[in-house]
GROMACS .gro file of C-alpha atoms in nm:
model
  443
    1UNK     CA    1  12.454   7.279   8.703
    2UNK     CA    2  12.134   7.407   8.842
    3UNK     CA    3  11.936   7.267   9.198
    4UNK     CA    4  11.580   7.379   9.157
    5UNK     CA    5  11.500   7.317   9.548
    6UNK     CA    6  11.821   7.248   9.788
    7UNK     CA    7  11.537   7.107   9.990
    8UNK     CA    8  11.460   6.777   9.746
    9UNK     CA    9  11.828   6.700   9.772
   10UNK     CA   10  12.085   6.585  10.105
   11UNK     CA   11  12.331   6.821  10.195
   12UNK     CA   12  12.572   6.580  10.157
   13UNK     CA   13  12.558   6.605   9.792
   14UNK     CA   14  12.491   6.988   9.745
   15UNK     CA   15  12.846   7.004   9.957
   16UNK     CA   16  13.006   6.775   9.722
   17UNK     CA   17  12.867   6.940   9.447
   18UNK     CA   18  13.001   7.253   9.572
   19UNK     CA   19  13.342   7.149   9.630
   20UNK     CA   20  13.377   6.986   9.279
   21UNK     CA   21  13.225   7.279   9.120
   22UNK     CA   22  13.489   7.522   9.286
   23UNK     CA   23  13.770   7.300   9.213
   24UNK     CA   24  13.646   7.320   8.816
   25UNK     CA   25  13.567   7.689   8.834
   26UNK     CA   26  13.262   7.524   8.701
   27UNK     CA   27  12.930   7.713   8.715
   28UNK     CA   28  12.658   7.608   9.035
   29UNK     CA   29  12.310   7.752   9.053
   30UNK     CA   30  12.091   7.686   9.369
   31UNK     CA   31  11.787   7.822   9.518
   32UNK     CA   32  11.731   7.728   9.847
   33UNK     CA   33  11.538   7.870  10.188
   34UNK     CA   34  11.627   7.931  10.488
   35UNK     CA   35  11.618   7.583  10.656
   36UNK     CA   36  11.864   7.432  10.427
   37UNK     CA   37  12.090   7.697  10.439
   38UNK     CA   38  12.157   7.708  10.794
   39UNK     CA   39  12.129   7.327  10.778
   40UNK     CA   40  12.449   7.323  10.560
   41UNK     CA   41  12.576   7.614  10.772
   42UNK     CA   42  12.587   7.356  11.041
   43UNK     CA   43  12.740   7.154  10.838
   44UNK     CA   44  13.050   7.327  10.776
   45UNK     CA   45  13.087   7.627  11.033
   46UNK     CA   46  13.343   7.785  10.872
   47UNK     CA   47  13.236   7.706  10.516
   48UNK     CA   48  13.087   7.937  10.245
   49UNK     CA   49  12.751   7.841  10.329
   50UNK     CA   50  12.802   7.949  10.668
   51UNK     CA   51  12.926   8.292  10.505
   52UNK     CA   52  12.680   8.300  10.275
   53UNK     CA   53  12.443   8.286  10.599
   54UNK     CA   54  12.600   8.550  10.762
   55UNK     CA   55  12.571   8.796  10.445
   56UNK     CA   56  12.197   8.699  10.395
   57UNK     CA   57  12.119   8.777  10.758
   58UNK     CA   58  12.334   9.094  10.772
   59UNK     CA   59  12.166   9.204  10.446
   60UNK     CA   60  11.804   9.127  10.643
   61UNK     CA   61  11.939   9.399  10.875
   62UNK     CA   62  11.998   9.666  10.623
   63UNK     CA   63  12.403   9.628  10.668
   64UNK     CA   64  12.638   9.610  10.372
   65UNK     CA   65  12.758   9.304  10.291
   66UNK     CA   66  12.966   9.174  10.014
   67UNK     CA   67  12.925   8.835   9.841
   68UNK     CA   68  13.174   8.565   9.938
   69UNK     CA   69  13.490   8.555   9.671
   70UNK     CA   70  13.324   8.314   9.338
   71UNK     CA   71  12.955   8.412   9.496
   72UNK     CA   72  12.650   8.619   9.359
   73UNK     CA   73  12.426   8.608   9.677
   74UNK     CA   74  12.068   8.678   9.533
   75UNK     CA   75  11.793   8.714   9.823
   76UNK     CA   76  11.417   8.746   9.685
   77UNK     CA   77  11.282   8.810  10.055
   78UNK     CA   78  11.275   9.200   9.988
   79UNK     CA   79  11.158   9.182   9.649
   80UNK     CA   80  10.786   9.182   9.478
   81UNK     CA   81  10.642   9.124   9.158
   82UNK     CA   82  10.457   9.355   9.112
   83UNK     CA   83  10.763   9.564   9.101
   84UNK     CA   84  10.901   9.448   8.766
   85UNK     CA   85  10.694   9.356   8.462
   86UNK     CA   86  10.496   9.107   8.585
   87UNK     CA   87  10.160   9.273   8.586
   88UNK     CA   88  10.189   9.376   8.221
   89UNK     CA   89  10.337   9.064   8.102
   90UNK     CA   90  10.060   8.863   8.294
   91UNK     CA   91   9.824   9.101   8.075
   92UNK     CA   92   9.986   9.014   7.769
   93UNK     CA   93   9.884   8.627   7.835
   94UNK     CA   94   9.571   8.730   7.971
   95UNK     CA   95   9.407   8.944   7.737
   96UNK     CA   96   9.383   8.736   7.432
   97UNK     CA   97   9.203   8.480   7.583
   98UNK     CA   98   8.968   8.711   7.692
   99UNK     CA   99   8.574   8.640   7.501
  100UNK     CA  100   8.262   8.795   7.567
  101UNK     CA  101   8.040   8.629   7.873
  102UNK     CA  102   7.790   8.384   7.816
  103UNK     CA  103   7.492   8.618   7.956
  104UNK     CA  104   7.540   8.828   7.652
  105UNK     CA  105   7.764   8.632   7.385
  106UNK     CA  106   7.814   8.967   7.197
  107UNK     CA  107   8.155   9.093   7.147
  108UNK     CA  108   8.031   9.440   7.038
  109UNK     CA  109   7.865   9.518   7.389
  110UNK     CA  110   8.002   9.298   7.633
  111UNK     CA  111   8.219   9.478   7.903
  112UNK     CA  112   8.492   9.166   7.906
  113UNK     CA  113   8.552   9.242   7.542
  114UNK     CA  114   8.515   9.549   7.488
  115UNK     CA  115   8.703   9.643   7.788
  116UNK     CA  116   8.998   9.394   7.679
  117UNK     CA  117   9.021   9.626   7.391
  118UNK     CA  118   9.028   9.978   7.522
  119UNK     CA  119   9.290   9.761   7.764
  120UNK     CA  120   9.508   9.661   7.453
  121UNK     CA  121   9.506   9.971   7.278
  122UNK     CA  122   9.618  10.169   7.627
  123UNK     CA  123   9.950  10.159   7.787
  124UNK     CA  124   9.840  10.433   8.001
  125UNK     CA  125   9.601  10.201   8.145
  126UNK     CA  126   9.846   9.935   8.245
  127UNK     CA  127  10.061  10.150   8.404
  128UNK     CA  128   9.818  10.292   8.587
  129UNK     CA  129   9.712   9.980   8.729
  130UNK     CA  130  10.004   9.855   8.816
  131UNK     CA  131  10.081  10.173   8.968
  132UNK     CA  132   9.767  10.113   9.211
  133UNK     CA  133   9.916   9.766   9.264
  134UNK     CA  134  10.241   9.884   9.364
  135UNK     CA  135  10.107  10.178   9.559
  136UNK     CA  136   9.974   9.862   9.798
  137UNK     CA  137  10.337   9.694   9.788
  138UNK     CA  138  10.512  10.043   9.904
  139UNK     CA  139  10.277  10.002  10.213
  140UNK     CA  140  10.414   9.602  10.326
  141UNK     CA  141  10.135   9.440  10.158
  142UNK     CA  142  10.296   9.103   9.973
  143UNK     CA  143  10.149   8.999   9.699
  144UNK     CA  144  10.192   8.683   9.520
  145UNK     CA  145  10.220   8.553   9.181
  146UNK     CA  146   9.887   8.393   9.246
  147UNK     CA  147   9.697   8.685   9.392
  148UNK     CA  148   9.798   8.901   9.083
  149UNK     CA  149   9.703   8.654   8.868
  150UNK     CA  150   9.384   8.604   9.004
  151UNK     CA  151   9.304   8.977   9.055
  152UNK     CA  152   9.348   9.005   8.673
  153UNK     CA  153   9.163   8.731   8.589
  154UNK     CA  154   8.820   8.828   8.779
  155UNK     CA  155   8.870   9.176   8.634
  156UNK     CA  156   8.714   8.984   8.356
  157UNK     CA  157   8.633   8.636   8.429
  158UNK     CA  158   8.453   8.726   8.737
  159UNK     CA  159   8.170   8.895   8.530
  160UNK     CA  160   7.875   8.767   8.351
  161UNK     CA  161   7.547   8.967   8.190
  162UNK     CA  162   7.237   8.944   8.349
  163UNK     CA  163   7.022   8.854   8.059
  164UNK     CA  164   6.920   9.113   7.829
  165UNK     CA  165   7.106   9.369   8.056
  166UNK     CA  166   7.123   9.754   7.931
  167UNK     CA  167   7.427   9.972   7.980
  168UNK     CA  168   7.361  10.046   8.325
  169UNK     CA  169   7.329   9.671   8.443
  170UNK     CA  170   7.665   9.621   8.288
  171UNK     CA  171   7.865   9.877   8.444
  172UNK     CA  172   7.976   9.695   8.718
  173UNK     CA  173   8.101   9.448   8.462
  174UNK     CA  174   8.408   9.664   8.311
  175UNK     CA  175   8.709   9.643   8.442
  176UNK     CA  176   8.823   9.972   8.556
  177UNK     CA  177   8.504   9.922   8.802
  178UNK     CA  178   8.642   9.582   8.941
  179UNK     CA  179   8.986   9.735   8.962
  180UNK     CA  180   8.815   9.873   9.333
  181UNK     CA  181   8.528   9.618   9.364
  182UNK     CA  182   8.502   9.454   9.773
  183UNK     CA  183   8.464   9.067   9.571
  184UNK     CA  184   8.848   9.039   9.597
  185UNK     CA  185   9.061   9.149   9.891
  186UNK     CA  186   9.297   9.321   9.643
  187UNK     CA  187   9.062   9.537   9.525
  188UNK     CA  188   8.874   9.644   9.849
  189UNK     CA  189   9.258   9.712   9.960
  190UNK     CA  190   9.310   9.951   9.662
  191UNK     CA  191   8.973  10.119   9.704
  192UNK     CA  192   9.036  10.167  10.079
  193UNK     CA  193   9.336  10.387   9.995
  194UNK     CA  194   9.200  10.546   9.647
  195UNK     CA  195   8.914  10.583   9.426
  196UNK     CA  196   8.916  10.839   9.199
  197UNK     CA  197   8.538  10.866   9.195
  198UNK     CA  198   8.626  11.075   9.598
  199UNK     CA  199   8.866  11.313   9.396
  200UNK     CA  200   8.672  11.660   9.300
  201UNK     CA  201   8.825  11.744   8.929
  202UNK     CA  202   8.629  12.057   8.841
  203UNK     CA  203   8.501  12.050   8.445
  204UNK     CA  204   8.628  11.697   8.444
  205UNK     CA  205   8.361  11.570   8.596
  206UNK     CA  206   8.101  11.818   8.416
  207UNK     CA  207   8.207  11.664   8.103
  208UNK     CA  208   8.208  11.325   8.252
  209UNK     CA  209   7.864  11.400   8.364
  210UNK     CA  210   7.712  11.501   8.014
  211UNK     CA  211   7.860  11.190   7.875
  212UNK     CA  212   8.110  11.406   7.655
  213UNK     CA  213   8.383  11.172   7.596
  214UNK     CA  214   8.605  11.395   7.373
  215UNK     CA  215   8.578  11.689   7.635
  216UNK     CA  216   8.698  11.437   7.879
  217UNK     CA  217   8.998  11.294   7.634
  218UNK     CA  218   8.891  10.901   7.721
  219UNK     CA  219   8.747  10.667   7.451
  220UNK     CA  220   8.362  10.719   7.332
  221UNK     CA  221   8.295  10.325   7.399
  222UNK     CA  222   8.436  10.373   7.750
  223UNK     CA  223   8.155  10.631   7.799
  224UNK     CA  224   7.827  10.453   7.745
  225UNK     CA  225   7.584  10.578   7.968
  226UNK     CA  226   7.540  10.973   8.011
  227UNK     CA  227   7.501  11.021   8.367
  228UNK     CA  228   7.261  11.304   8.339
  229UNK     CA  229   7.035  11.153   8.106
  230UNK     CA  230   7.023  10.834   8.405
  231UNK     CA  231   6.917  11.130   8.664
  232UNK     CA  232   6.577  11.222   8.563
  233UNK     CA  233   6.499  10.880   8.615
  234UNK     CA  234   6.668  10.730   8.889
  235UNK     CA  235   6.960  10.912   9.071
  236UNK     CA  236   7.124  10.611   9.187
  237UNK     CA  237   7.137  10.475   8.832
  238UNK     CA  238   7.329  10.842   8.756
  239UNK     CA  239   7.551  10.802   9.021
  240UNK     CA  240   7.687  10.445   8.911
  241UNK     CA  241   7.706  10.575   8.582
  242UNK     CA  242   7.906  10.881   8.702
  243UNK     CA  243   8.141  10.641   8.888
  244UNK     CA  244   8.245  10.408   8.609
  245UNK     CA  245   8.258  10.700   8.377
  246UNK     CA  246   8.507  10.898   8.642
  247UNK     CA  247   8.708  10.545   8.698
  248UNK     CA  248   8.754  10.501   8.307
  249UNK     CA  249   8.850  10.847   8.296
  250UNK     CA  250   9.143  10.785   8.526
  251UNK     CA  251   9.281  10.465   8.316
  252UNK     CA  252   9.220  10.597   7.988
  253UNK     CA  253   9.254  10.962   7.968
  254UNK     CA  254   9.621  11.052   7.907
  255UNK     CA  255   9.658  11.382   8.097
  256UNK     CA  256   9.574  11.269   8.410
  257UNK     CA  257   9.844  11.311   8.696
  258UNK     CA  258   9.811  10.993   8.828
  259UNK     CA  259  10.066  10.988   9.109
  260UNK     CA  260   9.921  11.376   9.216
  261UNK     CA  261   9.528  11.232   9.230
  262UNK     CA  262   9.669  10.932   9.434
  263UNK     CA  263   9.850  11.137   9.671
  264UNK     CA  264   9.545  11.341   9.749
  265UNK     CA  265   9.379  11.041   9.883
  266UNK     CA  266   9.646  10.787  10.031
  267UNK     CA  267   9.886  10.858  10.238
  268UNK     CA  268  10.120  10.585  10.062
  269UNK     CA  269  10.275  10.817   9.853
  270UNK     CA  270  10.436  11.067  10.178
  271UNK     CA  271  10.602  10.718  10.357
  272UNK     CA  272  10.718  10.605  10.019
  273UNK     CA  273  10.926  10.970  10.007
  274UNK     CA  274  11.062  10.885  10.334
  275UNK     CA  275  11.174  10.580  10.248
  276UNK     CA  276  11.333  10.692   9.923
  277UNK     CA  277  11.491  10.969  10.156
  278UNK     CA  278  11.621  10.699  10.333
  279UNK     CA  279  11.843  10.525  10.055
  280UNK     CA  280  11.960  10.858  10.002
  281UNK     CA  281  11.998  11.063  10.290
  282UNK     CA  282  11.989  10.847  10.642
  283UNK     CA  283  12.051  11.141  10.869
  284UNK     CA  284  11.755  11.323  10.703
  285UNK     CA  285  11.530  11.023  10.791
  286UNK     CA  286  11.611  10.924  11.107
  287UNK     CA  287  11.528  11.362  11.195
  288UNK     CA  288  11.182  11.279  11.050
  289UNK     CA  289  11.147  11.022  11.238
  290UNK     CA  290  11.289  11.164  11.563
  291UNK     CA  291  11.028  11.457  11.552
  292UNK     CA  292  10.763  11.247  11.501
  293UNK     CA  293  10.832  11.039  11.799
  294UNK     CA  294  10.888  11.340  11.991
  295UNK     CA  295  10.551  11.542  11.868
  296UNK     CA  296  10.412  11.203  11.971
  297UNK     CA  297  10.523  11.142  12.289
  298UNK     CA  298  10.596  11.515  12.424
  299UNK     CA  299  10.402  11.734  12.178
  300UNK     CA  300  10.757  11.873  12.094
  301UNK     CA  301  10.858  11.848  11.731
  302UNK     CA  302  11.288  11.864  11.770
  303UNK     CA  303  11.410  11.699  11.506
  304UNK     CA  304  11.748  11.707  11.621
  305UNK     CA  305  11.734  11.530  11.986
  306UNK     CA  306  11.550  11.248  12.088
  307UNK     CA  307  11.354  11.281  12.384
  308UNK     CA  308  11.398  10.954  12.585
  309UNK     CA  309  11.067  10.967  12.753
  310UNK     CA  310  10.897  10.684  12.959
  311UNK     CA  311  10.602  10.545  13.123
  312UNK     CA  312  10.646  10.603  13.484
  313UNK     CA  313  10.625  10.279  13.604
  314UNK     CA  314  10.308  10.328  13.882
  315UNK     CA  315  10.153  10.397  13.588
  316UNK     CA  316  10.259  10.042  13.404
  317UNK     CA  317   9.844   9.939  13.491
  318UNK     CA  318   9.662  10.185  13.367
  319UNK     CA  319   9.644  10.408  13.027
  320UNK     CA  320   9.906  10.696  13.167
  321UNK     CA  321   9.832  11.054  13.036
  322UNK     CA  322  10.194  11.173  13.160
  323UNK     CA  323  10.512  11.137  12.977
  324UNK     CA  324  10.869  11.262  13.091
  325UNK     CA  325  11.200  11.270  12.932
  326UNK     CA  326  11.509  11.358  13.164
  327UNK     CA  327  11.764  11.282  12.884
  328UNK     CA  328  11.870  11.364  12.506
  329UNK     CA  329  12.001  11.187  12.223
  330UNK     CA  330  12.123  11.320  11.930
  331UNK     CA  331  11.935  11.231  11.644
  332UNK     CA  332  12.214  11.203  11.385
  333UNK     CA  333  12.371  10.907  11.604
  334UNK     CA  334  12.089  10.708  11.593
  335UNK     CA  335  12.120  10.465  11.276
  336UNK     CA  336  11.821  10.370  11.002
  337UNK     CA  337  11.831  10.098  10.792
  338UNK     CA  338  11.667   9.987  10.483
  339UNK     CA  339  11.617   9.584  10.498
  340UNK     CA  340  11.756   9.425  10.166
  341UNK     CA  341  11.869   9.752  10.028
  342UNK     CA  342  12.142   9.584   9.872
  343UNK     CA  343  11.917   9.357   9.700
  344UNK     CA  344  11.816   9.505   9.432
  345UNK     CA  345  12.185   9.491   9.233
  346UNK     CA  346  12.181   9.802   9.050
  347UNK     CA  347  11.906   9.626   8.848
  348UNK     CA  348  11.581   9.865   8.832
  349UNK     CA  349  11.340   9.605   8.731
  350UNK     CA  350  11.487   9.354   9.034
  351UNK     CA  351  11.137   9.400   9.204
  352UNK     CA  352  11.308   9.568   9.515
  353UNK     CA  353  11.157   9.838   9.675
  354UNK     CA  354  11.197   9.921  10.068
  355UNK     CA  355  10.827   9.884  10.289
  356UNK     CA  356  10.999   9.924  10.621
  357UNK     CA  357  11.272  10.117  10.810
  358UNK     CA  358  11.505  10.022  11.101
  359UNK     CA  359  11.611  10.236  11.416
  360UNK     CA  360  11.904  10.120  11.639
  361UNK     CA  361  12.152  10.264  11.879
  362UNK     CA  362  12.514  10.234  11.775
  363UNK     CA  363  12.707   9.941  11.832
  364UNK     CA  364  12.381   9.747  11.898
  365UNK     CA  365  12.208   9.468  11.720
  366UNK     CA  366  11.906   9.302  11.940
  367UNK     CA  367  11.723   9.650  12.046
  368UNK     CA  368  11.583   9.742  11.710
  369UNK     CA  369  11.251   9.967  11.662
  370UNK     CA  370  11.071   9.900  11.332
  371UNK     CA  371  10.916  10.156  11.144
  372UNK     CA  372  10.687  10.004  10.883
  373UNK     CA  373  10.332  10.204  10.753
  374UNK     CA  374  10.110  10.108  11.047
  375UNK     CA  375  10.361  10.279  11.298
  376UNK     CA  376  10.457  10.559  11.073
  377UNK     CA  377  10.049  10.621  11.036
  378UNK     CA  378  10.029  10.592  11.390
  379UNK     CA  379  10.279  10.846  11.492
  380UNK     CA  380  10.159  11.149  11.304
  381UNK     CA  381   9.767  11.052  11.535
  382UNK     CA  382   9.655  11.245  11.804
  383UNK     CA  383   9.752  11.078  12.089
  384UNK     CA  384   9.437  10.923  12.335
  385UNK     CA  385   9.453  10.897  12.705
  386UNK     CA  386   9.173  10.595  12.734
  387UNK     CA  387   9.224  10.253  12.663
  388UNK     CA  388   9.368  10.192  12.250
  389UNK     CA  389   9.532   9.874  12.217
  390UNK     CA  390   9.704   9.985  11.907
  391UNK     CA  391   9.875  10.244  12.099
  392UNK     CA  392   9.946  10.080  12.383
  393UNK     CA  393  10.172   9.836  12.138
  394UNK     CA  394  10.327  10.084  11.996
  395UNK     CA  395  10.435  10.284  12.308
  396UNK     CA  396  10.567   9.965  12.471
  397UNK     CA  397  10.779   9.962  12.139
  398UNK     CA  398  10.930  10.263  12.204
  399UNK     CA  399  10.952  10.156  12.587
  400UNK     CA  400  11.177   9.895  12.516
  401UNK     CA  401  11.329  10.095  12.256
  402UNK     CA  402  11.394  10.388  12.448
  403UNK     CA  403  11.521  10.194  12.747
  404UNK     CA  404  11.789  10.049  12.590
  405UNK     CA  405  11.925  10.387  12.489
  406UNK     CA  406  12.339  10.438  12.535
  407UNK     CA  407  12.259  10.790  12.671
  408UNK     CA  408  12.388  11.022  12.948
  409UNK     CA  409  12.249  11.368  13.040
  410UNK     CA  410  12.396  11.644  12.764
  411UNK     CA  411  12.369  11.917  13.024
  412UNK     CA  412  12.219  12.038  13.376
  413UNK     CA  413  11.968  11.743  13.465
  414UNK     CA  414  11.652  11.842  13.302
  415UNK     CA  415  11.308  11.671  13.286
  416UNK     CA  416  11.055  11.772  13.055
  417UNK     CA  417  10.699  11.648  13.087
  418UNK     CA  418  10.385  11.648  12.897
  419UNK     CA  419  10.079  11.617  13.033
  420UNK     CA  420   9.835  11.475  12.740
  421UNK     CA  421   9.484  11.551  12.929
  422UNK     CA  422   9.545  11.941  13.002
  423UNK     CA  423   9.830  12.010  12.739
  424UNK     CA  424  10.070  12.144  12.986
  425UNK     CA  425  10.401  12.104  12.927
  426UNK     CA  426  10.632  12.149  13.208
  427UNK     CA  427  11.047  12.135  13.205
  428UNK     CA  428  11.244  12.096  13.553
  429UNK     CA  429  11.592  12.202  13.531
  430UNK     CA  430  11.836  12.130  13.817
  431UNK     CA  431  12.171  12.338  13.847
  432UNK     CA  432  12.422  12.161  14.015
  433UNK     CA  433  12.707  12.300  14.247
  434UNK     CA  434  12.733  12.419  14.578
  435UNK     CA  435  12.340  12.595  14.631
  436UNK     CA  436  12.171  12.345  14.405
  437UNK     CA  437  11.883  12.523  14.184
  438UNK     CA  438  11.600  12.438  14.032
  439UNK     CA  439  11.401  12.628  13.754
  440UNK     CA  440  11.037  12.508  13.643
  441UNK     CA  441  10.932  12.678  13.328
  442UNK     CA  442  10.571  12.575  13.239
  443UNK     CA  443  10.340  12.644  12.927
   0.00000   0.00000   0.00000
């Protein structure tokens, strides 16, 4: 039996259903959301749905959890589409109902067609944009079924020929140029983190330049317009023709190293290694992150102690250009998680793929200190002593991370402090007996 929505239904029912299809060993397949499930939770505390509850939310929290006994426990709240086969199956739909605009009407010249057709005969290209769409998801961006859908569509739907255009007019029009156009907020997203037109590729881009497709290995109707023939007459003309040339070069040529040219550019790529660390190797994560947070707060990069530095609180009013630590914590006891790691089954086209990590203190649940892209970005900036509301957020984040730390002093009492305006740094170490001493090393 199969409940579409648990939601159009009582609980009443999807209870008895339950029970009678456990007592048959009978087969039961429901989606449902949140609301319902802790609704029937409530129902029965100590129930399977309030187990099944229990697993969903541990999962949430990067914790292993097994399925309930009879159970497959499938949550789609860490998973994406564009992380299985949806792109190029949505392309597969697309691109035969793709016909040449009305401005022009002719299939042999028209960008939509003759664009669906380098399209069809590439699986390069497809890759490669999915890629691009996936290199967004890596980074916490959700997209939907309907904003992929409707990204592909106005890559050629969302183009028509000015009347009698020439090739220049029309280069807008193909699709590797709307791949990065600002009309759709996918695109202006992908084009804010890579555009291969900003990547410098030596006799590449002569060839691109002279028009010579086969020195460039793309497709002579993907190269229409020879920049340098556009230049004695109007450099801007030769510049747009450069661009879609260079862009069409990336899609179409096949020994381009895609995920190197990216990585140049975005900075994607470096936080999608750490979180594949991550799933891997914890401890190695949670040093990376440790000596960021420490270069960040105490212009000290130990990667194996966390500084648990502070605002002092007189300074709680204004932007503070002082930060001390007096304690230590090692940085292998501190614990990362991956949210919905255990989502993905075993099953590489499941559409999971991590976009955030998790610090926390052992034993602890409620003092948590999320380290999605934004934060990760943020850490590796030069820190400001005037008034930046983004950092302010994210050192009261560590604040209230920090504070919550199970810590005592690893040695003599020591203080180490940064000052951010003059780039001292200055560390206070008291010895303790019967002549108490202090030592103040400063550089």
């Amino acid at each position: 039996m199969f409940i579409r929505d648990a939601a159009a239904v009582s609980d009443e029912a999807i209870l008895a259903w339950t029970s009678a299809a456990l007592s048959a060993s009978a087969q039961l397949v429901i989606t449902l959301n949140e609301g319902p499930l802790a609704s029937l939770a409530a129902l029965q505390p100590n129930g399977v749905y309030a187990e099944l509850r229990d697993v969903a939310h541990a999962r949430a929290r990067g914790d292993e959890a097994l399925d309930p006994d009879g159970f497959l426990l499938v949550n789609l709240a860490g998973r994406q589409l564009v992380h299985g086969e949806f792109v190029v199956k949505a392309l597969d739909r697309l691109l035969p109902a793709v016909v040449a605009c009305d401005g022009c009407q002719d299939a042999t010249t028209c960008p939509r067609t003759v664009g669906r057709d380098l399209l069809q005969a590439s699986n390069t290209a497809a890759i490669r944009l999915t890629e691009l769409l996936r290199l967004l998801a890596h980074s916490g961006t959700r997209m939907t079924a309907r904003d992929l859908w409707m990204f592909l569509v106005d890559l050629f739907f969302g183009w028509e020929c000015p009347p009698a255009a020439g090739d220049v007019e029309r280069l807008p029009g193909w699709w590797w140029s709307r791949v990065f156009s600002d009309e759709n907020w996918l695109g202006k997203a992908i084009s804010r983190e890579f555009d291969p037109v900003n990547a410098a590729e030596g006799s590449v881009d002569v060839q691109l330049w002279l028009g010579d497709a086969i020195g460039a290995a793309v497709p002579p109707a993907a190269l229409l317009v020879a920049p340098f023939r556009q230049h004695a007459e109007e450099s801007g003309e030769a510049l747009r023709a450069f661009s879609a040339a260079k862009r069409a070069w990336f899609f179409l040529s096949p020994h381009v190293d895609a995920a190197a040219l990216v990585a140049r550019q975005s900075r994607i790529p470096g936080y999608t290694r750490l979180l594949e660390v991550a799933r891997e190797d914890s401890l190695a994560a949670a040093r990376r992150i440790v000596a960021l947070i420490n270069m960040y707060r105490l212009n000290d990069n130990d990667d194996r102690r966390l500084y648990l530095s502070q605002h002092h609180v007189l300074t709680a009013i204004e932007r503070p250009r002082v930060l001390a630590a007096s304690q230590t914590y090692n940085s292998d006891a501190v614990q990362v998680r991956i949210p919905y790691a255990s989502e993905d089954h075993g099953v590489d086209t499941a559409g999971f793929a991590p976009t955030r990590l998790e610090f926390r203190w052992p034993g602890q649940r409620g003092n948590v200190l999320v380290v999605d892209y934004p934060t990760w970005l943020q850490l590796q900036e030069q820190r400001s002593i005037h008034a930046d509301r983004r950092q302010e957020a994210l050192d009261a984040a560590l604040d209230l991370f920090i504070g919550s730390a199970p810590a005592r002093p690893d040695g003599d009492p020591q203080i180490s402090v940064f000052d951010h305006r003059t780039g001292i740094k200055t560390r206070i170490t008291a010895f303790s007996g019967k002549h108490p001493a202090f030592e103040v090393n400063r550089w």
